[in-house]
mmCIF file of C-alpha atoms in Angstrom:
data_model
loop_
_atom_site.group_PDB
_atom_site.id
_atom_site.type_symbol
_atom_site.label_atom_id
_atom_site.label_comp_id
_atom_site.label_asym_id
_atom_site.label_seq_id
_atom_site.Cartn_x
_atom_site.Cartn_y
_atom_site.Cartn_z
ATOM 1 C CA MET S 1 99.322 286.804 98.949
ATOM 2 C CA SER S 2 101.948 286.161 96.405
ATOM 3 C CA ALA S 3 104.801 283.839 96.819
ATOM 4 C CA SER S 4 107.489 286.834 97.454
ATOM 5 C CA SER S 5 105.579 287.974 100.163
ATOM 6 C CA SER S 6 105.176 284.764 102.026
ATOM 7 C CA ALA S 7 108.647 283.987 101.366
ATOM 8 C CA SER S 8 110.081 287.443 102.932
ATOM 9 C CA SER S 9 107.533 287.013 105.803
ATOM 10 C CA ALA S 10 108.808 283.442 106.641
ATOM 11 C CA ARG S 11 112.506 284.803 106.812
ATOM 12 C CA PRO S 12 111.980 286.602 109.812
ATOM 13 C CA ASP S 13 109.943 284.652 111.512
ATOM 14 C CA ARG S 14 113.281 281.912 111.045
ATOM 15 C CA LEU S 15 115.803 284.727 112.205
ATOM 16 C CA ARG S 16 113.419 285.071 115.165
ATOM 17 C CA LEU S 17 113.559 281.311 116.351
ATOM 18 C CA LEU S 18 117.344 281.657 116.203
ATOM 19 C CA ILE S 19 117.173 284.219 118.777
ATOM 20 C CA GLU S 20 113.826 283.297 120.696
ATOM 21 C CA VAL S 21 114.726 279.374 121.032
ATOM 22 C CA PRO S 22 117.994 279.351 122.557
ATOM 23 C CA ALA S 23 116.641 281.953 125.278
ATOM 24 C CA VAL S 24 113.555 279.989 125.921
ATOM 25 C CA VAL S 25 116.087 276.910 126.441
ATOM 26 C CA VAL S 26 118.017 278.556 128.428
ATOM 27 C CA LEU S 27 115.650 279.747 130.612
ATOM 28 C CA PHE S 28 113.964 276.823 131.328
ATOM 29 C CA VAL S 29 117.380 275.161 132.049
ATOM 30 C CA MET S 30 118.049 277.951 134.453
ATOM 31 C CA MET S 31 114.521 277.114 136.262
ATOM 32 C CA ILE S 32 115.473 273.730 136.308
ATOM 33 C CA HIS S 33 119.000 274.500 137.865
ATOM 34 C CA VAL S 34 117.658 276.891 140.443
ATOM 35 C CA THR S 35 114.915 274.652 141.687
ATOM 36 C CA ALA S 36 117.184 271.420 141.807
ATOM 37 C CA ASN S 37 119.336 273.660 144.099
ATOM 38 C CA ALA S 38 116.803 274.909 146.286
ATOM 39 C CA LEU S 39 115.257 271.311 146.645
ATOM 40 C CA LEU S 40 118.688 269.526 147.354
ATOM 41 C CA ARG S 41 119.686 272.482 149.632
ATOM 42 C CA THR S 42 116.624 272.181 151.842
ATOM 43 C CA PHE S 43 116.166 268.325 151.719
ATOM 44 C CA ALA S 44 119.375 266.965 151.245
ATOM 45 C CA SER S 45 121.582 269.680 152.727
ATOM 46 C CA HIS S 46 123.586 269.214 149.424
ATOM 47 C CA PRO S 47 123.307 272.408 147.311
ATOM 48 C CA ILE S 48 124.584 272.080 143.595
ATOM 49 C CA GLN S 49 128.192 273.954 143.714
ATOM 50 C CA ASN S 50 128.372 277.365 142.089
ATOM 51 C CA THR S 51 124.553 277.748 141.288
ATOM 52 C CA LEU S 52 124.706 281.467 142.120
ATOM 53 C CA GLU S 53 127.954 282.239 139.736
ATOM 54 C CA ILE S 54 126.458 280.083 136.848
ATOM 55 C CA THR S 55 123.036 281.815 137.167
ATOM 56 C CA GLN S 56 124.708 285.254 137.506
ATOM 57 C CA TYR S 57 127.484 284.892 135.078
ATOM 58 C CA ILE S 58 125.996 282.447 132.143
ATOM 59 C CA TYR S 59 122.215 282.341 132.544
ATOM 60 C CA LEU S 60 120.968 285.744 132.795
ATOM 61 C CA PRO S 61 123.624 287.581 130.701
ATOM 62 C CA ILE S 62 122.354 285.049 127.918
ATOM 63 C CA ILE S 63 118.867 285.774 128.447
ATOM 64 C CA ALA S 64 119.121 289.491 128.633
ATOM 65 C CA LEU S 65 121.339 289.604 125.394
ATOM 66 C CA LEU S 66 119.039 287.667 123.581
ATOM 67 C CA GLY S 67 115.723 289.298 124.820
ATOM 68 C CA PHE S 68 117.505 292.603 123.783
ATOM 69 C CA MET S 69 117.585 291.425 119.944
ATOM 70 C CA ALA S 70 114.182 289.460 120.175
ATOM 71 C CA ALA S 71 112.218 292.522 121.316
ATOM 72 C CA GLN S 72 113.926 295.102 118.490
ATOM 73 C CA SER S 73 113.027 292.369 115.719
ATOM 74 C CA ARG S 74 109.502 292.311 117.018
ATOM 75 C CA GLY S 75 108.871 296.229 117.779
ATOM 76 C CA GLU S 76 108.429 295.621 121.314
ATOM 77 C CA HIS S 77 110.732 297.920 123.052
ATOM 78 C CA ILE S 78 108.882 300.904 125.225
ATOM 79 C CA VAL S 79 107.837 304.065 122.885
ATOM 80 C CA ALA S 80 107.222 307.003 124.522
ATOM 81 C CA ASP S 81 105.904 309.361 122.082
ATOM 82 C CA LEU S 82 105.449 312.332 124.268
ATOM 83 C CA VAL S 83 105.934 315.024 121.746
ATOM 84 C CA THR S 84 106.534 313.524 118.240
ATOM 85 C CA HIS S 85 103.183 312.862 117.564
ATOM 86 C CA TYR S 86 102.588 316.718 117.533
ATOM 87 C CA PHE S 87 105.367 317.075 114.975
ATOM 88 C CA PRO S 88 104.273 317.074 111.021
ATOM 89 C CA ARG S 89 105.116 313.514 109.284
ATOM 90 C CA ARG S 90 108.100 314.754 107.546
ATOM 91 C CA ILE S 91 109.823 315.995 110.791
ATOM 92 C CA ARG S 92 108.790 312.981 113.016
ATOM 93 C CA ARG S 93 110.073 310.713 110.348
ATOM 94 C CA ALA S 94 113.615 312.715 110.634
ATOM 95 C CA VAL S 95 113.676 312.690 114.522
ATOM 96 C CA LEU S 96 113.052 308.929 114.539
ATOM 97 C CA CYS S 97 115.586 308.300 112.057
ATOM 98 C CA ALA S 98 118.303 310.461 114.083
ATOM 99 C CA GLY S 99 116.813 308.616 117.314
ATOM 100 C CA TYR S 100 117.612 305.143 115.541
ATOM 101 C CA LEU S 101 120.941 306.372 113.997
ATOM 102 C CA LEU S 102 121.960 307.670 117.646
ATOM 103 C CA ALA S 103 121.457 304.319 119.265
ATOM 104 C CA LEU S 104 122.931 302.662 115.972
ATOM 105 C CA ILE S 105 126.077 304.648 116.926
ATOM 106 C CA VAL S 106 125.820 303.913 120.633
ATOM 107 C CA MET S 107 124.893 299.997 120.236
ATOM 108 C CA SER S 108 128.129 299.925 117.794
ATOM 109 C CA GLY S 109 130.234 301.389 120.575
ATOM 110 C CA PHE S 110 129.107 298.645 122.875
ATOM 111 C CA ALA S 111 129.853 296.023 120.409
ATOM 112 C CA TRP S 112 133.288 297.236 120.017
ATOM 113 C CA PHE S 113 134.076 297.619 123.536
ATOM 114 C CA GLY S 114 132.566 294.368 124.353
ATOM 115 C CA LEU S 115 134.512 292.668 121.679
ATOM 116 C CA LYS S 116 137.624 294.283 123.232
ATOM 117 C CA ALA S 117 136.608 293.242 126.864
ATOM 118 C CA ALA S 118 135.588 289.783 125.835
ATOM 119 C CA ARG S 119 139.347 288.998 123.906
ATOM 120 C CA HIS S 120 140.592 290.406 127.464
ATOM 121 C CA ALA S 121 138.575 288.105 129.176
ATOM 122 C CA HIS S 122 139.246 285.242 127.240
ATOM 123 C CA GLU S 123 143.191 285.880 127.472
ATOM 124 C CA ILE S 124 142.858 285.794 131.182
ATOM 125 C CA GLY S 125 140.845 282.896 131.538
ATOM 126 C CA LYS S 126 138.046 285.091 133.574
ATOM 127 C CA THR S 127 135.964 282.980 135.695
ATOM 128 C CA ALA S 128 132.805 283.636 137.498
ATOM 129 C CA GLY S 129 133.538 285.593 140.508
ATOM 130 C CA VAL S 130 135.983 283.824 142.992
ATOM 131 C CA SER S 131 134.704 280.206 141.702
ATOM 132 C CA THR S 132 136.261 277.812 139.009
ATOM 133 C CA VAL S 133 133.221 278.415 136.881
ATOM 134 C CA VAL S 134 134.640 279.619 133.176
ATOM 135 C CA SER S 135 132.569 282.646 132.225
ATOM 136 C CA TRP S 136 134.583 284.366 129.430
ATOM 137 C CA PRO S 137 132.873 282.456 126.180
ATOM 138 C CA VAL S 138 129.366 284.271 127.321
ATOM 139 C CA LEU S 139 131.345 287.791 126.937
ATOM 140 C CA TYR S 140 131.768 287.074 123.029
ATOM 141 C CA LEU S 141 127.816 287.003 122.979
ATOM 142 C CA VAL S 142 128.164 291.246 123.789
ATOM 143 C CA PRO S 143 129.557 291.808 120.691
ATOM 144 C CA LEU S 144 127.293 289.729 118.895
ATOM 145 C CA ALA S 145 124.110 290.730 120.685
ATOM 146 C CA PHE S 146 125.042 294.835 120.320
ATOM 147 C CA GLY S 147 126.281 294.087 116.763
ATOM 148 C CA VAL S 148 123.245 292.814 115.684
ATOM 149 C CA LEU S 149 121.110 295.463 117.293
ATOM 150 C CA ALA S 150 123.238 297.951 115.379
ATOM 151 C CA VAL S 151 122.051 296.367 112.096
ATOM 152 C CA GLN S 152 118.184 296.141 113.318
ATOM 153 C CA LEU S 153 118.731 299.797 114.429
ATOM 154 C CA GLY S 154 119.920 300.601 110.896
ATOM 155 C CA PHE S 155 116.987 298.929 109.187
ATOM 156 C CA ALA S 156 114.680 300.971 111.510
ATOM 157 C CA ALA S 157 116.575 304.040 110.532
ATOM 158 C CA VAL S 158 115.734 303.636 106.695
ATOM 159 C CA ARG S 159 112.008 302.166 107.379
ATOM 160 C CA ALA S 160 111.567 305.732 109.494
ATOM 161 C CA VAL S 161 112.781 307.489 106.610
ATOM 162 C CA ARG S 162 110.629 305.770 104.238
ATOM 163 C CA GLY S 163 107.669 306.288 106.522
ATOM 164 C CA ALA S 164 106.933 302.595 107.569
ATOM 165 C CA GLU S 165 106.348 304.025 111.080
ATOM 166 C CA ASP S 166 103.848 306.327 110.164
ATOM 167 C CA ASP S 167 100.350 306.080 111.808
ATOM 168 C CA ASP S 168 97.811 304.092 109.861
ATOM 169 C CA THR S 169 94.976 306.218 110.736
ATOM 170 C CA THR S 170 95.266 308.507 107.725
ATOM 171 C CA ALA S 171 95.156 305.762 105.086
ATOM 172 C CA ALA S 172 92.026 304.012 106.818
ATOM 173 C CA ASP S 173 89.049 304.645 105.257
ATOM 174 C CA THR S 174 85.964 305.844 107.355
ATOM 175 C CA ASP S 175 84.572 302.220 108.080
ATOM 176 C CA GLY S 176 87.741 301.090 109.399
ATOM 177 C CA THR S 177 89.091 299.108 106.398
ATOM 178 C CA LEU S 178 91.842 299.645 103.667
ATOM 179 C CA GLY S 179 90.112 298.952 100.413
ATOM 180 C CA GLY S 180 87.639 296.383 101.974
ATOM 181 C CA ILE S 181 90.811 294.698 103.975
ATOM 182 C CA GLU S 182 90.091 294.747 107.698
ATOM 183 C CA ALA S 183 92.902 297.513 109.085
ATOM 184 C CA PRO S 184 95.266 296.052 111.907
ATOM 185 C CA ALA S 185 94.124 297.003 115.339
ATOM 186 C CA ARG S 186 96.425 300.174 116.536
ATOM 187 C CA THR S 187 97.596 300.437 120.049
ATOM 188 C CA THR S 188 96.901 303.739 121.239
ATOM 189 C CA SER S 189 99.525 305.636 123.486
ATOM 190 C CA ASP S 190 98.876 307.029 127.115
ATOM 191 C CA SER S 191 98.569 310.865 125.495
ATOM 192 C CA GLU S 192 95.806 309.888 123.178
ATOM 193 C CA LYS S 193 93.901 307.966 125.666
ATOM 194 C CA LYS S 194 93.372 311.247 127.696
#
């Protein structure tokens, strides 16, 4: 393996850590907070104030929005290739590219309108429900997350055009290796299992 390929593979891992570590930390903080609230409510009759609002307006949006970006960077969104695997390779690439570009446009719209909503929430000092918990800072994660998703989808569209998402079955030798190197295991779709 060359130094450039190992350096390029290290970069996405660092970027994933920037997304996944905060999500895991927030998840653990939320679990501790909710557990402490339940224990204090049950045994001391003194729950932690605004636990529901903090969970609903702060913890869960952070986890969900960071999860969207992490799933896209890992390629773990659900794929339903009911029809596209029957298409010729060029048409399949074009359909994938068009789908990614359509999703890019939608995510860009979400980012734009999310930014407008976050600015408005900041101006009015939005709180979580009727509580005094300030919730507007989390709304700035919406345009950031959907903007990053739009960029990721742009890269996915380019990869689709280049054929990076084609099946590797045609390139493998009959013994399952690629030039003496073991081919990666490929997951099968539901339609291929039938």
